[in-house]
GROMACS .gro file of C-alpha atoms in nm:
model
  167
    1ALA     CA    1   8.544  -2.966   4.059
    2GLY     CA    2   8.585  -2.706   4.330
    3PHE     CA    3   8.885  -2.863   4.497
    4GLY     CA    4   9.210  -2.670   4.524
    5ALA     CA    5   9.410  -2.941   4.696
    6VAL     CA    6   9.293  -3.233   4.907
    7SER     CA    7   9.545  -3.329   5.175
    8THR     CA    8   9.348  -3.593   5.366
    9LEU     CA    9   9.053  -3.831   5.338
   10ALA     CA   10   8.887  -4.062   5.589
   11ALA     CA   11   8.602  -4.302   5.522
   12GLY     CA   12   8.361  -4.319   5.812
   13VAL     CA   13   8.041  -4.491   5.908
   14VAL     CA   14   7.824  -4.201   5.792
   15ALA     CA   15   8.037  -4.002   5.547
   16VAL     CA   16   8.373  -3.947   5.384
   17ALA     CA   17   8.564  -3.665   5.553
   18VAL     CA   18   8.771  -3.445   5.323
   19GLY     CA   19   9.029  -3.188   5.431
   20GLY     CA   20   9.267  -2.965   5.240
   21ASP     CA   21   9.313  -2.625   5.084
   22PHE     CA   22   8.986  -2.557   4.900
   23ARG     CA   23   8.706  -2.300   4.904
   24GLN     CA   24   8.418  -2.499   4.754
   25VAL     CA   25   8.302  -2.856   4.697
   26GLY     CA   26   8.068  -3.014   4.446
   27GLY     CA   27   8.115  -2.723   4.208
   28SER     CA   28   7.898  -2.476   4.399
   29THR     CA   29   7.893  -2.544   4.774
   30PRO     CA   30   8.114  -2.292   4.958
   31ALA     CA   31   8.355  -2.466   5.194
   32HIS     CA   32   8.661  -2.363   5.391
   33SER     CA   33   8.907  -2.654   5.396
   34ILE     CA   34   8.676  -2.922   5.542
   35ALA     CA   35   8.374  -3.106   5.404
   36LEU     CA   36   8.176  -3.428   5.431
   37TRP     CA   37   8.037  -3.643   5.149
   38ASN     CA   38   7.741  -3.874   5.222
   39GLY     CA   39   7.581  -3.863   4.880
   40THR     CA   40   7.575  -3.484   4.885
   41TRP     CA   41   7.838  -3.234   4.998
   42ALA     CA   42   7.822  -3.061   5.336
   43ALA     CA   43   8.074  -2.793   5.429
   44LEU     CA   44   8.180  -2.766   5.793
   45ALA     CA   45   8.290  -2.446   5.961
   46ALA     CA   46   8.616  -2.448   6.155
   47PRO     CA   47   8.577  -2.495   6.530
   48PRO     CA   48   8.595  -2.177   6.738
   49GLY     CA   49   8.950  -2.106   6.851
   50GLN     CA   50   9.095  -2.382   6.633
   51GLY     CA   51   9.368  -2.288   6.390
   52LEU     CA   52   9.407  -2.638   6.253
   53PHE     CA   53   9.175  -2.583   5.960
   54ALA     CA   54   9.401  -2.345   5.773
   55SER     CA   55   9.477  -2.669   5.591
   56PRO     CA   56   9.399  -2.998   5.769
   57LEU     CA   57   9.675  -3.254   5.739
   58ALA     CA   58   9.506  -3.562   5.883
   59ALA     CA   59   9.160  -3.716   5.913
   60ALA     CA   60   9.016  -4.028   6.073
   61SER     CA   61   8.675  -4.165   6.162
   62TYR     CA   62   8.696  -4.205   6.540
   63ALA     CA   63   8.399  -4.313   6.756
   64SER     CA   64   8.181  -4.277   6.442
   65GLU     CA   65   8.276  -3.910   6.411
   66PRO     CA   66   8.501  -3.742   6.154
   67CYS     CA   67   8.809  -3.601   6.324
   68PHE     CA   68   9.063  -3.367   6.170
   69GLY     CA   69   9.415  -3.274   6.273
   70GLY     CA   70   9.661  -3.007   6.170
   71PHE     CA   71   9.819  -2.699   6.320
   72GLY     CA   72   9.700  -2.644   6.678
   73GLU     CA   73   9.657  -2.338   6.890
   74MET     CA   74   9.942  -2.385   7.136
   75HIS     CA   75   9.873  -2.053   7.311
   76THR     CA   76   9.507  -2.139   7.381
   77GLY     CA   77   9.572  -2.499   7.484
   78THR     CA   78   9.307  -2.639   7.249
   79GLY     CA   79   9.541  -2.883   7.081
   80SER     CA   80   9.534  -2.976   6.716
   81ILE     CA   81   9.253  -3.230   6.680
   82ALA     CA   82   8.878  -3.173   6.670
   83CYS     CA   83   8.588  -3.411   6.599
   84TRP     CA   84   8.246  -3.327   6.449
   85ASP     CA   85   7.946  -3.490   6.620
   86GLY     CA   86   7.697  -3.386   6.353
   87ASN     CA   87   7.605  -3.061   6.527
   88ALA     CA   88   7.915  -2.918   6.690
   89TRP     CA   89   8.293  -2.955   6.720
   90ALA     CA   90   8.456  -3.128   7.016
   91PRO     CA   91   8.827  -3.050   7.041
   92LEU     CA   92   9.042  -3.322   7.198
   93ILE     CA   93   9.192  -3.120   7.480
   94SER     CA   94   9.483  -3.272   7.667
   95ALA     CA   95   9.841  -3.188   7.746
   96GLU     CA   96   9.923  -3.515   7.569
   97ILE     CA   97   9.772  -3.407   7.235
   98PRO     CA   98  10.027  -3.253   6.999
   99ALA     CA   99  10.047  -2.891   6.899
  100PHE     CA  100  10.091  -3.013   6.543
  101THR     CA  101   9.917  -3.325   6.409
  102ASN     CA  102  10.007  -3.468   6.071
  103ALA     CA  103   9.879  -3.828   6.097
  104LEU     CA  104   9.568  -3.995   6.243
  105ALA     CA  105   9.443  -4.353   6.234
  106ALA     CA  106   9.151  -4.503   6.425
  107SER     CA  107   9.118  -4.863   6.537
  108GLY     CA  108   8.845  -4.979   6.774
  109ASN     CA  109   8.832  -4.740   7.069
  110ASP     CA  110   9.177  -4.598   6.997
  111LEU     CA  111   9.297  -4.301   6.794
  112TYR     CA  112   9.663  -4.313   6.690
  113ILE     CA  113   9.821  -3.969   6.662
  114GLY     CA  114  10.141  -3.868   6.488
  115GLY     CA  115  10.280  -3.521   6.536
  116TYR     CA  116  10.497  -3.291   6.741
  117PHE     CA  117  10.416  -3.274   7.111
  118TYR     CA  118  10.499  -2.946   7.292
  119PRO     CA  119  10.613  -2.982   7.557
  120ASP     CA  120  10.695  -3.345   7.503
  121PRO     CA  121  10.601  -3.524   7.828
  122GLY     CA  122  10.687  -3.867   7.687
  123SER     CA  123  10.790  -4.028   7.365
  124CYS     CA  124  10.811  -3.838   7.043
  125CYS     CA  125  10.612  -3.833   6.810
  126ILE     CA  126  10.340  -4.100   6.806
  127ARG     CA  127  10.080  -4.188   7.067
  128ARG     CA  128   9.760  -4.387   7.119
  129TRP     CA  129   9.461  -4.192   7.256
  130ASP     CA  130   9.207  -4.413   7.438
  131GLY     CA  131   8.942  -4.143   7.477
  132ALA     CA  132   9.087  -4.009   7.802
  133ILE     CA  133   9.465  -4.053   7.803
  134ALA     CA  134   9.736  -4.055   7.538
  135HIS     CA  135   9.976  -4.347   7.577
  136ASP     CA  136  10.333  -4.362   7.448
  137LEU     CA  137  10.403  -4.619   7.179
  138GLY     CA  138  10.731  -4.767   7.293
  139GLU     CA  139  11.016  -4.527   7.235
  140GLY     CA  140  10.823  -4.348   6.961
  141THR     CA  141  10.982  -4.203   6.651
  142ASP     CA  142  11.246  -3.931   6.625
  143SER     CA  143  11.017  -3.714   6.408
  144GLY     CA  144  10.645  -3.693   6.333
  145PRO     CA  145  10.501  -3.969   6.114
  146MET     CA  146  10.334  -3.856   5.792
  147SER     CA  147  10.094  -4.153   5.794
  148ILE     CA  148   9.982  -4.425   6.035
  149PHE     CA  149   9.813  -4.755   5.951
  150VAL     CA  150   9.678  -5.000   6.208
  151ASP     CA  151   9.622  -5.371   6.135
  152GLY     CA  152   9.499  -5.555   6.443
  153THR     CA  153   9.762  -5.496   6.711
  154ASP     CA  154  10.029  -5.388   6.460
  155VAL     CA  155  10.089  -5.016   6.406
  156TYR     CA  156  10.277  -4.898   6.098
  157ALA     CA  157  10.413  -4.546   6.054
  158SER     CA  158  10.583  -4.378   5.762
  159GLY     CA  159  10.749  -4.043   5.731
  160TRP     CA  160  11.073  -3.852   5.750
  161PHE     CA  161  11.230  -4.007   6.055
  162GLY     CA  162  11.560  -4.181   6.110
  163GLY     CA  163  11.452  -4.407   6.392
  164ALA     CA  164  11.148  -4.572   6.547
  165GLY     CA  165  11.123  -4.771   6.868
  166GLY     CA  166  11.493  -4.728   6.938
  167ILE     CA  167  11.595  -4.881   6.604
   0.00000   0.00000   0.00000
């Protein structure tokens, strides 16, 4: 009850992160597109200057924090991914972070990001963020992945693309 549409979920150490197009959770808790469930609902406000929470498209638990991705603020340079530390938002700010994020997956100390990078300083459209630098994954994909799954050292991506890694 209270959900309009849920577009992304991520199970974390502390809570389940939920993103989508909704205005309340749990039947009575006002929320604007993002919430956490840890036995009770908690609504999170969008980060200042971040436009990605019009409707988040991706979520992942990275470094024990829920992170969300979506439409970024290209003109402000804040990127399209922000993480909640329990008290405040921390946007991932880097020229290597996409202006539009539609897939996230965390594994160990790495966050895998699928999206559209403007300008594109390397491969399109998937990268591995190590906490400081985004690294190209081979030749990338020719369009942004809709989902990413990591199993050990293997990275799987799905979406509307015609080629990946030069294939």
